Amino acid sequence: MKTLILIAIGAALVNNVVLSQFLGLCPFLGVSKKVKTAAGMGMAVIFVITMSSLLTSIIYQYILVPTDMTYLNTIVFILVIAALVQFVEMVLKKLSPALYEALGVYLPLITTNCAVLGVALLNVQNSYGILKSVINGLGTAIGFTVAIVIMAGIRERNEYNDISPALKGTPIVLVTAGLMAIAFSGFSGLL
């Protein structure tokens, strides 16, 4: 149990996929303009990363390893992730059309989000079993959600701040992301 908690905390805070590993920056920078949209993207990413961690771990351990086809893991993992994203897209379009429209092009981009594929590949690289893979995926997704919601909150507040014209827009967002990465590096002493 202690190992699982350490994996979850490590994935969410210490090795934050966005702020420490710099994976998944496209949706992090693109969808973090409003907190509500960022939270919606975070929930979608939580579902996709957790479920893809489960499914890719099962496929890897019970199909690819016994058949000695581990060289196909990247292709198989991308197909699993693409299917999960299509499922999320259909559900959001049906249940929450406003969120579906707000996420726009960034929702299908979860398929090519390197954070999602990175988690699946890191699970294999670290030789995690199914349970550890799911916990690592959930922790990583929660860390992504925390980072994107914090960034969205800061960006909403920055709209009312007096910012130098040279830093308005993308420059201040990148400076903010850098400062957040420095702040999250303080969590490295936790483990």
Short mmCIF file of N, CA and C in Angstrom, two decimals:
data_model
loop_
_atom_site.label_atom_id
_atom_site.label_comp_id
_atom_site.label_asym_id
_atom_site.label_seq_id
_atom_site.Cartn_x
_atom_site.Cartn_y
_atom_site.Cartn_z
N MET A 1 0.83 -1.20 0.00
CA MET A 1 0.00 0.00 0.00
C MET A 1 0.86 1.25 0.00
N LYS A 2 1.94 1.20 0.79
CA LYS A 2 2.85 2.34 0.87
C LYS A 2 3.47 2.64 -0.49
N THR A 3 3.83 1.59 -1.21
CA THR A 3 4.42 1.76 -2.54
C THR A 3 3.44 2.43 -3.49
N LEU A 4 2.17 2.04 -3.43
CA LEU A 4 1.17 2.63 -4.32
C LEU A 4 0.97 4.11 -4.02
N ILE A 5 0.97 4.47 -2.74
CA ILE A 5 0.81 5.88 -2.37
C ILE A 5 2.01 6.68 -2.85
N LEU A 6 3.21 6.11 -2.71
CA LEU A 6 4.41 6.80 -3.18
C LEU A 6 4.40 6.97 -4.70
N ILE A 7 3.92 5.97 -5.41
CA ILE A 7 3.81 6.07 -6.87
C ILE A 7 2.84 7.18 -7.24
N ALA A 8 1.69 7.24 -6.58
CA ALA A 8 0.67 8.25 -6.90
C ALA A 8 1.18 9.66 -6.60
N ILE A 9 1.77 9.86 -5.42
CA ILE A 9 2.28 11.19 -5.06
C ILE A 9 3.45 11.58 -5.96
N GLY A 10 4.30 10.62 -6.24
CA GLY A 10 5.42 10.89 -7.13
C GLY A 10 4.97 11.30 -8.52
N ALA A 11 3.97 10.61 -9.04
CA ALA A 11 3.48 10.92 -10.38
C ALA A 11 2.75 12.26 -10.43
N ALA A 12 1.99 12.58 -9.38
CA ALA A 12 1.19 13.80 -9.38
C ALA A 12 2.02 15.05 -9.09
N LEU A 13 2.91 14.98 -8.15
CA LEU A 13 3.61 16.18 -7.69
C LEU A 13 5.09 16.21 -8.05
N VAL A 14 5.82 15.19 -7.66
CA VAL A 14 7.27 15.21 -7.81
C VAL A 14 7.66 15.12 -9.29
N ASN A 15 7.09 14.19 -10.00
CA ASN A 15 7.39 14.01 -11.43
C ASN A 15 6.20 14.44 -12.27
N ASN A 16 5.66 15.62 -11.99
CA ASN A 16 4.49 16.11 -12.71
C ASN A 16 4.76 16.06 -14.20
N VAL A 17 3.85 15.44 -14.91
CA VAL A 17 4.04 15.19 -16.33
C VAL A 17 4.23 16.49 -17.13
N VAL A 18 3.59 17.56 -16.74
CA VAL A 18 3.70 18.82 -17.47
C VAL A 18 4.87 19.66 -16.97
N LEU A 19 4.99 19.79 -15.67
CA LEU A 19 5.93 20.75 -15.10
C LEU A 19 7.31 20.16 -14.81
N SER A 20 7.46 18.86 -14.80
CA SER A 20 8.77 18.24 -14.59
C SER A 20 9.27 17.53 -15.84
N GLN A 21 8.36 16.85 -16.52
CA GLN A 21 8.75 16.08 -17.70
C GLN A 21 8.45 16.81 -19.00
N PHE A 22 7.69 17.89 -18.93
CA PHE A 22 7.34 18.73 -20.08
C PHE A 22 6.66 17.94 -21.19
N LEU A 23 5.77 17.05 -20.79
CA LEU A 23 4.93 16.31 -21.73
C LEU A 23 3.52 16.87 -21.65
N GLY A 24 2.84 16.92 -22.76
CA GLY A 24 1.46 17.40 -22.77
C GLY A 24 1.34 18.91 -22.71
N LEU A 25 2.33 19.62 -23.24
CA LEU A 25 2.30 21.08 -23.18
C LEU A 25 1.26 21.71 -24.10
N CYS A 26 0.93 21.05 -25.20
CA CYS A 26 -0.04 21.62 -26.14
C CYS A 26 -1.39 21.87 -25.48
N PRO A 27 -2.02 20.86 -24.87
CA PRO A 27 -3.29 21.16 -24.20
C PRO A 27 -3.09 22.02 -22.95
N PHE A 28 -1.95 21.88 -22.28
CA PHE A 28 -1.67 22.67 -21.09
C PHE A 28 -1.68 24.16 -21.43
N LEU A 29 -1.07 24.55 -22.51
CA LEU A 29 -1.03 25.96 -22.89
C LEU A 29 -2.28 26.38 -23.66
N GLY A 30 -2.87 25.45 -24.42
CA GLY A 30 -4.00 25.81 -25.27
C GLY A 30 -5.34 25.85 -24.57
N VAL A 31 -5.56 25.02 -23.56
CA VAL A 31 -6.87 24.91 -22.93
C VAL A 31 -6.91 25.61 -21.58
N SER A 32 -5.82 26.21 -21.17
CA SER A 32 -5.76 26.78 -19.83
C SER A 32 -6.17 28.25 -19.78
N LYS A 33 -7.08 28.67 -20.64
CA LYS A 33 -7.52 30.07 -20.62
C LYS A 33 -8.64 30.30 -19.61
N LYS A 34 -9.46 29.31 -19.40
CA LYS A 34 -10.58 29.39 -18.45
C LYS A 34 -10.56 28.17 -17.54
N VAL A 35 -10.85 28.38 -16.28
CA VAL A 35 -10.79 27.29 -15.29
C VAL A 35 -11.79 26.20 -15.63
N LYS A 36 -12.99 26.57 -16.04
CA LYS A 36 -14.02 25.58 -16.33
C LYS A 36 -13.58 24.66 -17.49
N THR A 37 -13.03 25.25 -18.53
CA THR A 37 -12.55 24.46 -19.66
C THR A 37 -11.37 23.59 -19.26
N ALA A 38 -10.47 24.16 -18.47
CA ALA A 38 -9.30 23.41 -18.01
C ALA A 38 -9.72 22.22 -17.15
N ALA A 39 -10.70 22.43 -16.29
CA ALA A 39 -11.19 21.34 -15.44
C ALA A 39 -11.83 20.25 -16.30
N GLY A 40 -12.58 20.63 -17.32
CA GLY A 40 -13.18 19.66 -18.22
C GLY A 40 -12.13 18.85 -18.95
N MET A 41 -11.09 19.53 -19.43
CA MET A 41 -10.00 18.82 -20.09
C MET A 41 -9.30 17.89 -19.09
N GLY A 42 -9.13 18.36 -17.87
CA GLY A 42 -8.50 17.54 -16.84
C GLY A 42 -9.28 16.27 -16.57
N MET A 43 -10.61 16.39 -16.50
CA MET A 43 -11.44 15.20 -16.26
C MET A 43 -11.32 14.22 -17.43
N ALA A 44 -11.31 14.74 -18.66
CA ALA A 44 -11.16 13.88 -19.83
C ALA A 44 -9.80 13.18 -19.80
N VAL A 45 -8.75 13.91 -19.43
CA VAL A 45 -7.41 13.34 -19.38
C VAL A 45 -7.32 12.31 -18.25
N ILE A 46 -7.96 12.58 -17.12
CA ILE A 46 -7.96 11.60 -16.02
C ILE A 46 -8.55 10.28 -16.51
N PHE A 47 -9.69 10.35 -17.19
CA PHE A 47 -10.32 9.13 -17.69
C PHE A 47 -9.42 8.42 -18.70
N VAL A 48 -8.91 9.17 -19.68
CA VAL A 48 -8.14 8.56 -20.76
C VAL A 48 -6.83 7.97 -20.24
N ILE A 49 -6.09 8.71 -19.42
CA ILE A 49 -4.80 8.18 -18.93
C ILE A 49 -5.01 6.99 -18.01
N THR A 50 -5.99 7.06 -17.12
CA THR A 50 -6.22 5.94 -16.20
C THR A 50 -6.66 4.69 -16.96
N MET A 51 -7.62 4.85 -17.84
CA MET A 51 -8.10 3.70 -18.60
C MET A 51 -7.04 3.17 -19.56
N SER A 52 -6.28 4.07 -20.20
CA SER A 52 -5.23 3.59 -21.11
C SER A 52 -4.13 2.88 -20.34
N SER A 53 -3.86 3.34 -19.12
CA SER A 53 -2.86 2.64 -18.29
C SER A 53 -3.32 1.22 -17.99
N LEU A 54 -4.59 1.08 -17.66
CA LEU A 54 -5.15 -0.24 -17.38
C LEU A 54 -5.09 -1.12 -18.62
N LEU A 55 -5.65 -0.63 -19.71
CA LEU A 55 -5.76 -1.46 -20.92
C LEU A 55 -4.40 -1.77 -21.54
N THR A 56 -3.51 -0.78 -21.59
CA THR A 56 -2.20 -1.05 -22.19
C THR A 56 -1.38 -2.00 -21.34
N SER A 57 -1.54 -1.92 -20.03
CA SER A 57 -0.83 -2.85 -19.15
C SER A 57 -1.32 -4.27 -19.35
N ILE A 58 -2.63 -4.43 -19.44
CA ILE A 58 -3.21 -5.77 -19.68
C ILE A 58 -2.75 -6.32 -21.03
N ILE A 59 -2.84 -5.48 -22.05
CA ILE A 59 -2.44 -5.92 -23.40
C ILE A 59 -0.95 -6.27 -23.43
N TYR A 60 -0.14 -5.44 -22.80
CA TYR A 60 1.30 -5.69 -22.80
C TYR A 60 1.63 -6.99 -22.08
N GLN A 61 1.06 -7.18 -20.88
CA GLN A 61 1.42 -8.36 -20.08
C GLN A 61 0.83 -9.66 -20.61
N TYR A 62 -0.39 -9.59 -21.15
CA TYR A 62 -1.07 -10.83 -21.51
C TYR A 62 -1.11 -11.12 -23.01
N ILE A 63 -0.72 -10.15 -23.83
CA ILE A 63 -0.73 -10.41 -25.28
C ILE A 63 0.66 -10.19 -25.89
N LEU A 64 1.23 -9.00 -25.67
CA LEU A 64 2.48 -8.68 -26.35
C LEU A 64 3.68 -9.47 -25.80
N VAL A 65 3.78 -9.60 -24.50
CA VAL A 65 4.92 -10.33 -23.92
C VAL A 65 4.84 -11.83 -24.23
N PRO A 66 3.70 -12.50 -24.00
CA PRO A 66 3.66 -13.95 -24.30
C PRO A 66 3.88 -14.28 -25.78
N THR A 67 3.46 -13.39 -26.67
CA THR A 67 3.62 -13.65 -28.10
C THR A 67 4.94 -13.08 -28.64
N ASP A 68 5.75 -12.51 -27.75
CA ASP A 68 7.05 -11.94 -28.11
C ASP A 68 6.91 -10.85 -29.19
N MET A 69 5.88 -10.01 -29.02
CA MET A 69 5.67 -8.90 -29.96
C MET A 69 5.73 -7.55 -29.23
N THR A 70 6.64 -7.44 -28.26
CA THR A 70 6.74 -6.20 -27.49
C THR A 70 7.19 -5.02 -28.34
N TYR A 71 7.77 -5.29 -29.50
CA TYR A 71 8.18 -4.22 -30.40
C TYR A 71 6.99 -3.45 -30.96
N LEU A 72 5.79 -4.01 -30.84
CA LEU A 72 4.58 -3.35 -31.32
C LEU A 72 3.90 -2.49 -30.25
N ASN A 73 4.52 -2.36 -29.07
CA ASN A 73 3.82 -1.69 -27.97
C ASN A 73 3.43 -0.26 -28.29
N THR A 74 4.25 0.51 -28.95
CA THR A 74 3.90 1.91 -29.25
C THR A 74 2.68 1.98 -30.16
N ILE A 75 2.66 1.18 -31.18
CA ILE A 75 1.53 1.19 -32.12
C ILE A 75 0.24 0.75 -31.43
N VAL A 76 0.33 -0.32 -30.67
CA VAL A 76 -0.85 -0.84 -29.96
C VAL A 76 -1.34 0.19 -28.95
N PHE A 77 -0.43 0.82 -28.22
CA PHE A 77 -0.81 1.81 -27.22
C PHE A 77 -1.50 3.00 -27.87
N ILE A 78 -1.01 3.44 -29.01
CA ILE A 78 -1.64 4.57 -29.72
C ILE A 78 -3.06 4.19 -30.15
N LEU A 79 -3.25 2.98 -30.62
CA LEU A 79 -4.60 2.54 -31.03
C LEU A 79 -5.56 2.50 -29.84
N VAL A 80 -5.08 2.01 -28.70
CA VAL A 80 -5.92 1.98 -27.49
C VAL A 80 -6.29 3.40 -27.07
N ILE A 81 -5.32 4.30 -27.06
CA ILE A 81 -5.55 5.69 -26.66
C ILE A 81 -6.52 6.36 -27.63
N ALA A 82 -6.35 6.12 -28.92
CA ALA A 82 -7.25 6.72 -29.91
C ALA A 82 -8.69 6.25 -29.71
N ALA A 83 -8.87 4.98 -29.42
CA ALA A 83 -10.21 4.45 -29.19
C ALA A 83 -10.83 5.07 -27.94
N LEU A 84 -10.05 5.22 -26.87
CA LEU A 84 -10.57 5.84 -25.65
C LEU A 84 -10.95 7.30 -25.87
N VAL A 85 -10.14 8.01 -26.63
CA VAL A 85 -10.44 9.43 -26.90
C VAL A 85 -11.71 9.55 -27.74
N GLN A 86 -11.89 8.65 -28.69
CA GLN A 86 -13.13 8.67 -29.47
C GLN A 86 -14.34 8.43 -28.58
N PHE A 87 -14.20 7.53 -27.63
CA PHE A 87 -15.27 7.26 -26.68
C PHE A 87 -15.58 8.52 -25.86
N VAL A 88 -14.55 9.17 -25.32
CA VAL A 88 -14.73 10.40 -24.53
C VAL A 88 -15.38 11.49 -25.38
N GLU A 89 -14.93 11.60 -26.62
CA GLU A 89 -15.48 12.62 -27.52
C GLU A 89 -16.98 12.38 -27.76
N MET A 90 -17.38 11.15 -27.98
CA MET A 90 -18.80 10.85 -28.20
C MET A 90 -19.62 11.13 -26.96
N VAL A 91 -19.10 10.76 -25.79
CA VAL A 91 -19.82 10.98 -24.53
C VAL A 91 -19.97 12.48 -24.27
N LEU A 92 -18.90 13.25 -24.43
CA LEU A 92 -18.98 14.69 -24.19
C LEU A 92 -19.91 15.38 -25.18
N LYS A 93 -19.88 14.96 -26.42
CA LYS A 93 -20.75 15.55 -27.44
C LYS A 93 -22.21 15.32 -27.09
N LYS A 94 -22.50 14.16 -26.51
CA LYS A 94 -23.88 13.82 -26.16
C LYS A 94 -24.31 14.46 -24.84
N LEU A 95 -23.44 14.40 -23.80
CA LEU A 95 -23.83 14.83 -22.46
C LEU A 95 -23.52 16.30 -22.16
N SER A 96 -22.47 16.84 -22.76
CA SER A 96 -22.08 18.22 -22.47
C SER A 96 -21.60 18.92 -23.75
N PRO A 97 -22.54 19.30 -24.61
CA PRO A 97 -22.14 19.94 -25.86
C PRO A 97 -21.36 21.24 -25.67
N ALA A 98 -21.65 21.97 -24.59
CA ALA A 98 -20.92 23.22 -24.35
C ALA A 98 -19.45 22.94 -24.06
N LEU A 99 -19.18 21.96 -23.23
CA LEU A 99 -17.78 21.60 -22.93
C LEU A 99 -17.11 21.01 -24.17
N TYR A 100 -17.86 20.23 -24.93
CA TYR A 100 -17.32 19.66 -26.17
C TYR A 100 -16.88 20.77 -27.11
N GLU A 101 -17.70 21.81 -27.25
CA GLU A 101 -17.36 22.94 -28.11
C GLU A 101 -16.20 23.75 -27.54
N ALA A 102 -16.18 23.92 -26.21
CA ALA A 102 -15.12 24.71 -25.57
C ALA A 102 -13.75 24.03 -25.73
N LEU A 103 -13.73 22.70 -25.65
CA LEU A 103 -12.46 21.99 -25.80
C LEU A 103 -11.98 21.99 -27.24
N GLY A 104 -12.93 22.04 -28.17
CA GLY A 104 -12.59 22.17 -29.58
C GLY A 104 -11.60 21.14 -30.07
N VAL A 105 -10.57 21.62 -30.75
CA VAL A 105 -9.58 20.76 -31.37
C VAL A 105 -8.70 20.06 -30.33
N TYR A 106 -8.67 20.56 -29.10
CA TYR A 106 -7.78 19.98 -28.10
C TYR A 106 -8.29 18.63 -27.58
N LEU A 107 -9.57 18.37 -27.71
CA LEU A 107 -10.09 17.06 -27.28
C LEU A 107 -9.56 15.93 -28.15
N PRO A 108 -9.67 16.01 -29.48
CA PRO A 108 -9.07 14.94 -30.29
C PRO A 108 -7.55 14.89 -30.16
N LEU A 109 -6.95 16.01 -29.80
CA LEU A 109 -5.50 16.03 -29.64
C LEU A 109 -5.02 15.23 -28.44
N ILE A 110 -5.94 14.82 -27.55
CA ILE A 110 -5.54 13.94 -26.45
C ILE A 110 -4.94 12.66 -27.04
N THR A 111 -5.42 12.26 -28.21
CA THR A 111 -4.90 11.06 -28.86
C THR A 111 -3.40 11.18 -29.09
N THR A 112 -2.96 12.35 -29.54
CA THR A 112 -1.54 12.55 -29.82
C THR A 112 -0.83 13.24 -28.67
N ASN A 113 -1.50 13.39 -27.53
CA ASN A 113 -0.88 14.00 -26.37
C ASN A 113 0.23 13.08 -25.89
N CYS A 114 1.43 13.59 -25.93
CA CYS A 114 2.57 12.74 -25.58
C CYS A 114 2.53 12.33 -24.11
N ALA A 115 1.79 13.05 -23.28
CA ALA A 115 1.69 12.67 -21.87
C ALA A 115 0.96 11.33 -21.74
N VAL A 116 -0.09 11.14 -22.51
CA VAL A 116 -0.88 9.91 -22.42
C VAL A 116 -0.03 8.71 -22.87
N LEU A 117 0.61 8.85 -24.01
CA LEU A 117 1.46 7.78 -24.51
C LEU A 117 2.68 7.60 -23.60
N GLY A 118 3.22 8.71 -23.10
CA GLY A 118 4.38 8.65 -22.22
C GLY A 118 4.11 7.85 -20.97
N VAL A 119 2.94 8.01 -20.38
CA VAL A 119 2.59 7.25 -19.18
C VAL A 119 2.55 5.76 -19.49
N ALA A 120 1.92 5.40 -20.59
CA ALA A 120 1.84 3.98 -20.96
C ALA A 120 3.23 3.39 -21.18
N LEU A 121 4.10 4.13 -21.85
CA LEU A 121 5.45 3.64 -22.10
C LEU A 121 6.29 3.61 -20.82
N LEU A 122 6.11 4.60 -19.94
CA LEU A 122 6.84 4.60 -18.67
C LEU A 122 6.40 3.45 -17.77
N ASN A 123 5.12 3.11 -17.83
CA ASN A 123 4.64 1.96 -17.06
C ASN A 123 5.36 0.68 -17.48
N VAL A 124 5.55 0.52 -18.79
CA VAL A 124 6.26 -0.65 -19.31
C VAL A 124 7.74 -0.57 -18.93
N GLN A 125 8.32 0.62 -19.11
CA GLN A 125 9.75 0.80 -18.81
C GLN A 125 10.06 0.55 -17.34
N ASN A 126 9.17 0.95 -16.45
CA ASN A 126 9.37 0.75 -15.01
C ASN A 126 8.93 -0.63 -14.54
N SER A 127 8.48 -1.48 -15.45
CA SER A 127 8.02 -2.84 -15.15
C SER A 127 6.90 -2.85 -14.12
N TYR A 128 5.98 -1.90 -14.23
CA TYR A 128 4.84 -1.86 -13.33
C TYR A 128 3.84 -2.94 -13.73
N GLY A 129 3.24 -3.55 -12.74
CA GLY A 129 2.14 -4.47 -12.98
C GLY A 129 0.87 -3.67 -13.28
N ILE A 130 -0.23 -4.36 -13.36
CA ILE A 130 -1.48 -3.71 -13.73
C ILE A 130 -1.90 -2.68 -12.68
N LEU A 131 -1.89 -3.04 -11.40
CA LEU A 131 -2.32 -2.12 -10.35
C LEU A 131 -1.39 -0.90 -10.26
N LYS A 132 -0.10 -1.12 -10.30
CA LYS A 132 0.85 0.00 -10.24
C LYS A 132 0.71 0.90 -11.47
N SER A 133 0.43 0.31 -12.62
CA SER A 133 0.22 1.10 -13.83
C SER A 133 -0.99 2.00 -13.70
N VAL A 134 -2.08 1.45 -13.17
CA VAL A 134 -3.30 2.24 -13.00
C VAL A 134 -3.07 3.37 -11.99
N ILE A 135 -2.41 3.07 -10.89
CA ILE A 135 -2.13 4.09 -9.88
C ILE A 135 -1.21 5.16 -10.45
N ASN A 136 -0.19 4.77 -11.19
CA ASN A 136 0.70 5.74 -11.82
C ASN A 136 -0.06 6.59 -12.83
N GLY A 137 -0.92 5.97 -13.61
CA GLY A 137 -1.72 6.72 -14.57
C GLY A 137 -2.67 7.70 -13.90
N LEU A 138 -3.33 7.25 -12.85
CA LEU A 138 -4.25 8.13 -12.12
C LEU A 138 -3.49 9.29 -11.48
N GLY A 139 -2.37 8.99 -10.84
CA GLY A 139 -1.57 10.06 -10.23
C GLY A 139 -1.07 11.06 -11.25
N THR A 140 -0.61 10.57 -12.38
CA THR A 140 -0.14 11.44 -13.44
C THR A 140 -1.26 12.33 -13.96
N ALA A 141 -2.43 11.74 -14.17
CA ALA A 141 -3.57 12.50 -14.68
C ALA A 141 -4.04 13.54 -13.68
N ILE A 142 -4.03 13.20 -12.40
CA ILE A 142 -4.40 14.17 -11.37
C ILE A 142 -3.39 15.31 -11.35
N GLY A 143 -2.11 14.98 -11.48
CA GLY A 143 -1.08 16.01 -11.54
C GLY A 143 -1.26 16.92 -12.74
N PHE A 144 -1.61 16.35 -13.89
CA PHE A 144 -1.89 17.15 -15.08
C PHE A 144 -3.07 18.09 -14.83
N THR A 145 -4.12 17.55 -14.22
CA THR A 145 -5.31 18.34 -13.95
C THR A 145 -5.02 19.48 -12.98
N VAL A 146 -4.27 19.19 -11.93
CA VAL A 146 -3.90 20.23 -10.96
C VAL A 146 -3.11 21.33 -11.66
N ALA A 147 -2.14 20.95 -12.48
CA ALA A 147 -1.31 21.94 -13.17
C ALA A 147 -2.12 22.79 -14.13
N ILE A 148 -3.01 22.18 -14.90
CA ILE A 148 -3.76 22.94 -15.90
C ILE A 148 -4.80 23.86 -15.24
N VAL A 149 -5.39 23.40 -14.14
CA VAL A 149 -6.38 24.25 -13.44
C VAL A 149 -5.67 25.42 -12.75
N ILE A 150 -4.52 25.17 -12.15
CA ILE A 150 -3.77 26.28 -11.54
C ILE A 150 -3.37 27.29 -12.62
N MET A 151 -2.88 26.80 -13.74
CA MET A 151 -2.49 27.70 -14.84
C MET A 151 -3.70 28.50 -15.33
N ALA A 152 -4.85 27.87 -15.45
CA ALA A 152 -6.05 28.57 -15.90
C ALA A 152 -6.45 29.65 -14.90
N GLY A 153 -6.37 29.36 -13.61
CA GLY A 153 -6.69 30.35 -12.59
C GLY A 153 -5.75 31.55 -12.67
N ILE A 154 -4.48 31.28 -12.86
CA ILE A 154 -3.51 32.38 -12.98
C ILE A 154 -3.76 33.19 -14.24
N ARG A 155 -4.06 32.51 -15.34
CA ARG A 155 -4.33 33.24 -16.60
C ARG A 155 -5.59 34.09 -16.50
N GLU A 156 -6.61 33.60 -15.81
CA GLU A 156 -7.82 34.41 -15.62
C GLU A 156 -7.51 35.66 -14.80
N ARG A 157 -6.69 35.51 -13.78
CA ARG A 157 -6.30 36.66 -12.95
C ARG A 157 -5.40 37.63 -13.71
N ASN A 158 -4.57 37.11 -14.60
CA ASN A 158 -3.66 37.97 -15.36
C ASN A 158 -4.39 38.90 -16.32
N GLU A 159 -5.63 38.55 -16.67
CA GLU A 159 -6.40 39.43 -17.56
C GLU A 159 -6.65 40.79 -16.93
N TYR A 160 -6.68 40.83 -15.61
CA TYR A 160 -6.97 42.07 -14.89
C TYR A 160 -5.72 42.76 -14.35
N ASN A 161 -4.55 42.20 -14.63
CA ASN A 161 -3.31 42.77 -14.16
C ASN A 161 -2.70 43.70 -15.20
N ASP A 162 -1.90 44.62 -14.73
CA ASP A 162 -1.19 45.54 -15.62
C ASP A 162 0.11 44.87 -16.04
N ILE A 163 0.11 44.32 -17.24
CA ILE A 163 1.26 43.58 -17.75
C ILE A 163 1.88 44.39 -18.88
N SER A 164 3.20 44.41 -18.91
CA SER A 164 3.93 45.11 -19.97
C SER A 164 3.48 44.58 -21.33
N PRO A 165 3.29 45.47 -22.30
CA PRO A 165 2.85 45.01 -23.63
C PRO A 165 3.79 43.97 -24.26
N ALA A 166 5.06 44.03 -23.91
CA ALA A 166 6.02 43.07 -24.46
C ALA A 166 5.78 41.65 -23.93
N LEU A 167 5.15 41.55 -22.77
CA LEU A 167 4.93 40.24 -22.15
C LEU A 167 3.50 39.73 -22.29
N LYS A 168 2.60 40.53 -22.84
CA LYS A 168 1.20 40.09 -22.95
C LYS A 168 1.08 38.88 -23.88
N GLY A 169 0.13 38.04 -23.54
CA GLY A 169 -0.13 36.86 -24.36
C GLY A 169 0.77 35.70 -24.02
N THR A 170 1.35 35.10 -25.05
CA THR A 170 2.16 33.89 -24.88
C THR A 170 3.38 34.09 -23.98
N PRO A 171 4.11 35.20 -24.07
CA PRO A 171 5.29 35.34 -23.20
C PRO A 171 4.97 35.22 -21.71
N ILE A 172 3.92 35.87 -21.24
CA ILE A 172 3.60 35.81 -19.82
C ILE A 172 3.12 34.41 -19.42
N VAL A 173 2.48 33.72 -20.36
CA VAL A 173 2.04 32.34 -20.09
C VAL A 173 3.26 31.44 -19.92
N LEU A 174 4.26 31.61 -20.78
CA LEU A 174 5.47 30.79 -20.67
C LEU A 174 6.27 31.12 -19.41
N VAL A 175 6.32 32.40 -19.04
CA VAL A 175 6.99 32.78 -17.79
C VAL A 175 6.26 32.16 -16.61
N THR A 176 4.94 32.21 -16.65
CA THR A 176 4.14 31.61 -15.58
C THR A 176 4.37 30.11 -15.49
N ALA A 177 4.40 29.44 -16.64
CA ALA A 177 4.65 27.99 -16.65
C ALA A 177 6.04 27.68 -16.08
N GLY A 178 7.01 28.50 -16.40
CA GLY A 178 8.35 28.30 -15.85
C GLY A 178 8.38 28.47 -14.34
N LEU A 179 7.67 29.49 -13.85
CA LEU A 179 7.60 29.70 -12.40
C LEU A 179 6.86 28.56 -11.70
N MET A 180 5.82 28.06 -12.35
CA MET A 180 5.11 26.91 -11.79
C MET A 180 6.02 25.68 -11.74
N ALA A 181 6.84 25.49 -12.78
CA ALA A 181 7.76 24.35 -12.80
C ALA A 181 8.77 24.47 -11.66
N ILE A 182 9.24 25.69 -11.41
CA ILE A 182 10.18 25.90 -10.31
C ILE A 182 9.48 25.60 -8.98
N ALA A 183 8.26 26.07 -8.83
CA ALA A 183 7.51 25.83 -7.61
C ALA A 183 7.27 24.33 -7.38
N PHE A 184 6.91 23.61 -8.45
CA PHE A 184 6.67 22.18 -8.30
C PHE A 184 7.95 21.40 -8.05
N SER A 185 9.10 21.95 -8.42
CA SER A 185 10.35 21.27 -8.12
C SER A 185 10.60 21.20 -6.62
N GLY A 186 9.92 22.07 -5.86
CA GLY A 186 10.02 22.01 -4.41
C GLY A 186 9.44 20.73 -3.83
N PHE A 187 8.57 20.05 -4.60
CA PHE A 187 8.00 18.79 -4.13
C PHE A 187 9.00 17.63 -4.21
N SER A 188 10.15 17.85 -4.85
CA SER A 188 11.10 16.76 -5.02
C SER A 188 11.63 16.23 -3.69
N GLY A 189 11.53 17.03 -2.63
CA GLY A 189 11.98 16.57 -1.33
C GLY A 189 10.97 15.70 -0.61
N LEU A 190 9.79 15.52 -1.19
CA LEU A 190 8.76 14.70 -0.54
C LEU A 190 9.12 13.23 -0.49
N LEU A 191 9.74 12.75 -1.54
CA LEU A 191 10.02 11.30 -1.64
C LEU A 191 11.49 11.01 -1.45
#
